[in-house]
Every structure is written in C-alpha cells, then in structure tokens.
C-alpha cells in the first residue's frame, strides 16, 4: 500500500514505462458515452493519468481495443443489432460466447459498427488498434459491416447523440467471408485474402492502423503487423 501518485510520478521521472489498462469502452464514459446508460466515471484513455494520480502527465501512446463485431450489455440504443435477423444474432452470440460471465445473460450482438467505432477511436485518441475475435467470424459466408446510419431519411457517417441515436437505422454493406479456421495463424501474410481485406477495410474506415489481430483466446493467438 502506498501513495500511487507519488510512486508513479517518480517512476515516470526516472523514464520507466507505465501501462494503464481500461475496462469499459468509450460509449460507457459518463461525458462521452450514451448517457444515462453509462458508468459513473470517465473511462476514456485521456483520464488514465488523472485517475492514477498523475494529472499533469500525458499518454505517449493509446492502443484502442475493437471487436471484429459489435456487442452490448444492458439497455440503450444499439443500432448495429438491427442489421441482423434474430437467427443470425443467435448464431453470432453462440460462436462468440457472448453471455455474461457472472449471470450467463445473453449479450446483444450485431455486425461491427463503423460509425460507433470511428467515434470511439476519436474519443480515445487511439494511435493504433488491436482487433479482437476475428476468428469468431470464420463461419460467415459474407461479413456484414454497418457503414452509416439512416436518421429520419438522412444518411450520416457521424455518431449522433440524444434522441437522434434512438432513431438511427443501420446502413449495411457485406464483405466476402473467408470460411476457414484462423485460430492457428500467426502471421499477416498467412491470413486468407478475404480476412486481410476485412481488416484493411476496417482500418481505412475508422481511420486508425490495426496493429494487433487476435484469432483466439490464448495469449499466443495473436498476429502483429
């Protein structure tokens, strides 16, 4: 037990590396999330030094974590889930094991949402991304992607807030699936072209380099580009 601010401040002054890890996504941030469906505090990367007792310091690098599809716990607007049928969502939920760890409650799921992901990347100030659970999509013949929202007949590429978000409908495109097992792959060049194209599409759409790709739950099931 110690004064964390003093301890970390000294470590930073000595040039030591400090790693902060956050739990919740940007849309649960009390200021930048979908209020009131948020936590009670700030969870975006910029607040990590503040919460750790280093209010005058800044991050040298921010790595965003982005799933290869969308999931949501609890109530609130979730446009991406409208882009799939109930049967499609049940299948994705089953393959991705999208159930609450403590309660077993089914999570809401949908395709990856470019609009929400781009907003999250901006909120986090992410320098690069880690794309997780790409292997979950192995079974899909074609992979849906929410590219825009339709809000009252207007096609928008920004993340709306307030009542407008409740009226947002997903605009969906489909990319070819790869239909093979990715879990044993460790190098970018060994990924099937369709999987490479999906990753490249996502990073261009959200405007941030995807540096890490996970293809399974184990620590070594990762591709570093």
JSON list of N, CA and C in Angstrom, two decimals, residues 181-192 213-216 220-225:
[
{"chain": "A", "resi": 181, "resn": "UNK", "atom": "N", "xyz": [-10.59, -21.74, -40.75]},
{"chain": "A", "resi": 181, "resn": "UNK", "atom": "CA", "xyz": [-10.17, -21.60, -39.36]},
{"chain": "A", "resi": 181, "resn": "UNK", "atom": "C", "xyz": [-8.93, -20.71, -39.27]},
{"chain": "A", "resi": 182, "resn": "UNK", "atom": "N", "xyz": [-9.07, -19.58, -38.56]},
{"chain": "A", "resi": 182, "resn": "UNK", "atom": "CA", "xyz": [-7.95, -18.65, -38.41]},
{"chain": "A", "resi": 182, "resn": "UNK", "atom": "C", "xyz": [-7.13, -18.89, -37.15]},
{"chain": "A", "resi": 183, "resn": "UNK", "atom": "N", "xyz": [-7.59, -19.77, -36.27]},
{"chain": "A", "resi": 183, "resn": "UNK", "atom": "CA", "xyz": [-7.02, -19.85, -34.93]},
{"chain": "A", "resi": 183, "resn": "UNK", "atom": "C", "xyz": [-5.55, -20.28, -34.90]},
{"chain": "A", "resi": 184, "resn": "UNK", "atom": "N", "xyz": [-5.07, -20.95, -35.94]},
{"chain": "A", "resi": 184, "resn": "UNK", "atom": "CA", "xyz": [-3.69, -21.39, -35.96]},
{"chain": "A", "resi": 184, "resn": "UNK", "atom": "C", "xyz": [-2.74, -20.45, -36.68]},
{"chain": "A", "resi": 185, "resn": "UNK", "atom": "N", "xyz": [-3.27, -19.34, -37.20]},
{"chain": "A", "resi": 185, "resn": "UNK", "atom": "CA", "xyz": [-2.45, -18.41, -37.99]},
{"chain": "A", "resi": 185, "resn": "UNK", "atom": "C", "xyz": [-1.75, -17.41, -37.07]},
{"chain": "A", "resi": 186, "resn": "UNK", "atom": "N", "xyz": [-0.47, -17.13, -37.34]},
{"chain": "A", "resi": 186, "resn": "UNK", "atom": "CA", "xyz": [0.31, -16.20, -36.51]},
{"chain": "A", "resi": 186, "resn": "UNK", "atom": "C", "xyz": [0.96, -15.08, -37.32]},
{"chain": "A", "resi": 187, "resn": "UNK", "atom": "N", "xyz": [0.82, -15.13, -38.64]},
{"chain": "A", "resi": 187, "resn": "UNK", "atom": "CA", "xyz": [1.47, -14.12, -39.48]},
{"chain": "A", "resi": 187, "resn": "UNK", "atom": "C", "xyz": [0.45, -13.53, -40.45]},
{"chain": "A", "resi": 188, "resn": "UNK", "atom": "N", "xyz": [0.55, -12.21, -40.65]},
{"chain": "A", "resi": 188, "resn": "UNK", "atom": "CA", "xyz": [-0.38, -11.50, -41.52]},
{"chain": "A", "resi": 188, "resn": "UNK", "atom": "C", "xyz": [-0.44, -12.11, -42.91]},
{"chain": "A", "resi": 189, "resn": "UNK", "atom": "N", "xyz": [0.69, -12.44, -43.47]},
{"chain": "A", "resi": 189, "resn": "UNK", "atom": "CA", "xyz": [0.72, -12.95, -44.85]},
{"chain": "A", "resi": 189, "resn": "UNK", "atom": "C", "xyz": [0.05, -14.32, -44.98]},
{"chain": "A", "resi": 190, "resn": "UNK", "atom": "N", "xyz": [-0.17, -15.00, -43.86]},
{"chain": "A", "resi": 190, "resn": "UNK", "atom": "CA", "xyz": [-0.81, -16.31, -43.90]},
{"chain": "A", "resi": 190, "resn": "UNK", "atom": "C", "xyz": [-2.33, -16.23, -43.79]},
{"chain": "A", "resi": 191, "resn": "UNK", "atom": "N", "xyz": [-2.86, -15.07, -43.47]},
{"chain": "A", "resi": 191, "resn": "UNK", "atom": "CA", "xyz": [-4.31, -14.90, -43.44]},
{"chain": "A", "resi": 191, "resn": "UNK", "atom": "C", "xyz": [-4.87, -15.00, -44.85]},
{"chain": "A", "resi": 192, "resn": "UNK", "atom": "N", "xyz": [-6.07, -15.60, -45.01]},
{"chain": "A", "resi": 192, "resn": "UNK", "atom": "CA", "xyz": [-6.69, -15.60, -46.33]},
{"chain": "A", "resi": 192, "resn": "UNK", "atom": "C", "xyz": [-6.96, -14.17, -46.79]},
{"chain": "A", "resi": 213, "resn": "UNK", "atom": "N", "xyz": [-3.99, -8.33, -34.15]},
{"chain": "A", "resi": 213, "resn": "UNK", "atom": "CA", "xyz": [-5.20, -9.07, -34.51]},
{"chain": "A", "resi": 213, "resn": "UNK", "atom": "C", "xyz": [-5.22, -10.35, -33.69]},
{"chain": "A", "resi": 214, "resn": "UNK", "atom": "N", "xyz": [-6.25, -10.53, -32.88]},
{"chain": "A", "resi": 214, "resn": "UNK", "atom": "CA", "xyz": [-6.35, -11.77, -32.11]},
{"chain": "A", "resi": 214, "resn": "UNK", "atom": "C", "xyz": [-7.23, -12.77, -32.87]},
{"chain": "A", "resi": 215, "resn": "UNK", "atom": "N", "xyz": [-6.79, -14.03, -32.85]},
{"chain": "A", "resi": 215, "resn": "UNK", "atom": "CA", "xyz": [-7.51, -15.09, -33.56]},
{"chain": "A", "resi": 215, "resn": "UNK", "atom": "C", "xyz": [-7.83, -16.25, -32.62]},
{"chain": "A", "resi": 216, "resn": "UNK", "atom": "N", "xyz": [-7.97, -15.94, -31.34]},
{"chain": "A", "resi": 216, "resn": "UNK", "atom": "CA", "xyz": [-8.31, -16.95, -30.35]},
{"chain": "A", "resi": 216, "resn": "UNK", "atom": "C", "xyz": [-8.09, -16.42, -28.95]},
{"chain": "A", "resi": 220, "resn": "UNK", "atom": "N", "xyz": [-0.93, -16.50, -27.13]},
{"chain": "A", "resi": 220, "resn": "UNK", "atom": "CA", "xyz": [-0.12, -16.57, -28.34]},
{"chain": "A", "resi": 220, "resn": "UNK", "atom": "C", "xyz": [-0.94, -16.53, -29.62]},
{"chain": "A", "resi": 221, "resn": "UNK", "atom": "N", "xyz": [-2.25, -16.47, -29.50]},
{"chain": "A", "resi": 221, "resn": "UNK", "atom": "CA", "xyz": [-3.11, -16.44, -30.70]},
{"chain": "A", "resi": 221, "resn": "UNK", "atom": "C", "xyz": [-3.30, -14.99, -31.16]},
{"chain": "A", "resi": 222, "resn": "UNK", "atom": "N", "xyz": [-2.20, -14.42, -31.60]},
{"chain": "A", "resi": 222, "resn": "UNK", "atom": "CA", "xyz": [-2.21, -13.01, -31.99]},
{"chain": "A", "resi": 222, "resn": "UNK", "atom": "C", "xyz": [-1.29, -12.81, -33.20]},
{"chain": "A", "resi": 223, "resn": "UNK", "atom": "N", "xyz": [-1.71, -11.92, -34.06]},
{"chain": "A", "resi": 223, "resn": "UNK", "atom": "CA", "xyz": [-0.92, -11.53, -35.23]},
{"chain": "A", "resi": 223, "resn": "UNK", "atom": "C", "xyz": [-0.48, -10.09, -35.03]},
{"chain": "A", "resi": 224, "resn": "UNK", "atom": "N", "xyz": [0.81, -9.83, -35.14]},
{"chain": "A", "resi": 224, "resn": "UNK", "atom": "CA", "xyz": [1.34, -8.47, -35.01]},
{"chain": "A", "resi": 224, "resn": "UNK", "atom": "C", "xyz": [1.82, -8.03, -36.39]},
{"chain": "A", "resi": 225, "resn": "UNK", "atom": "N", "xyz": [1.26, -6.94, -36.87]},
{"chain": "A", "resi": 225, "resn": "UNK", "atom": "CA", "xyz": [1.61, -6.47, -38.22]},
{"chain": "A", "resi": 225, "resn": "UNK", "atom": "C", "xyz": [2.80, -5.51, -38.17]}
]
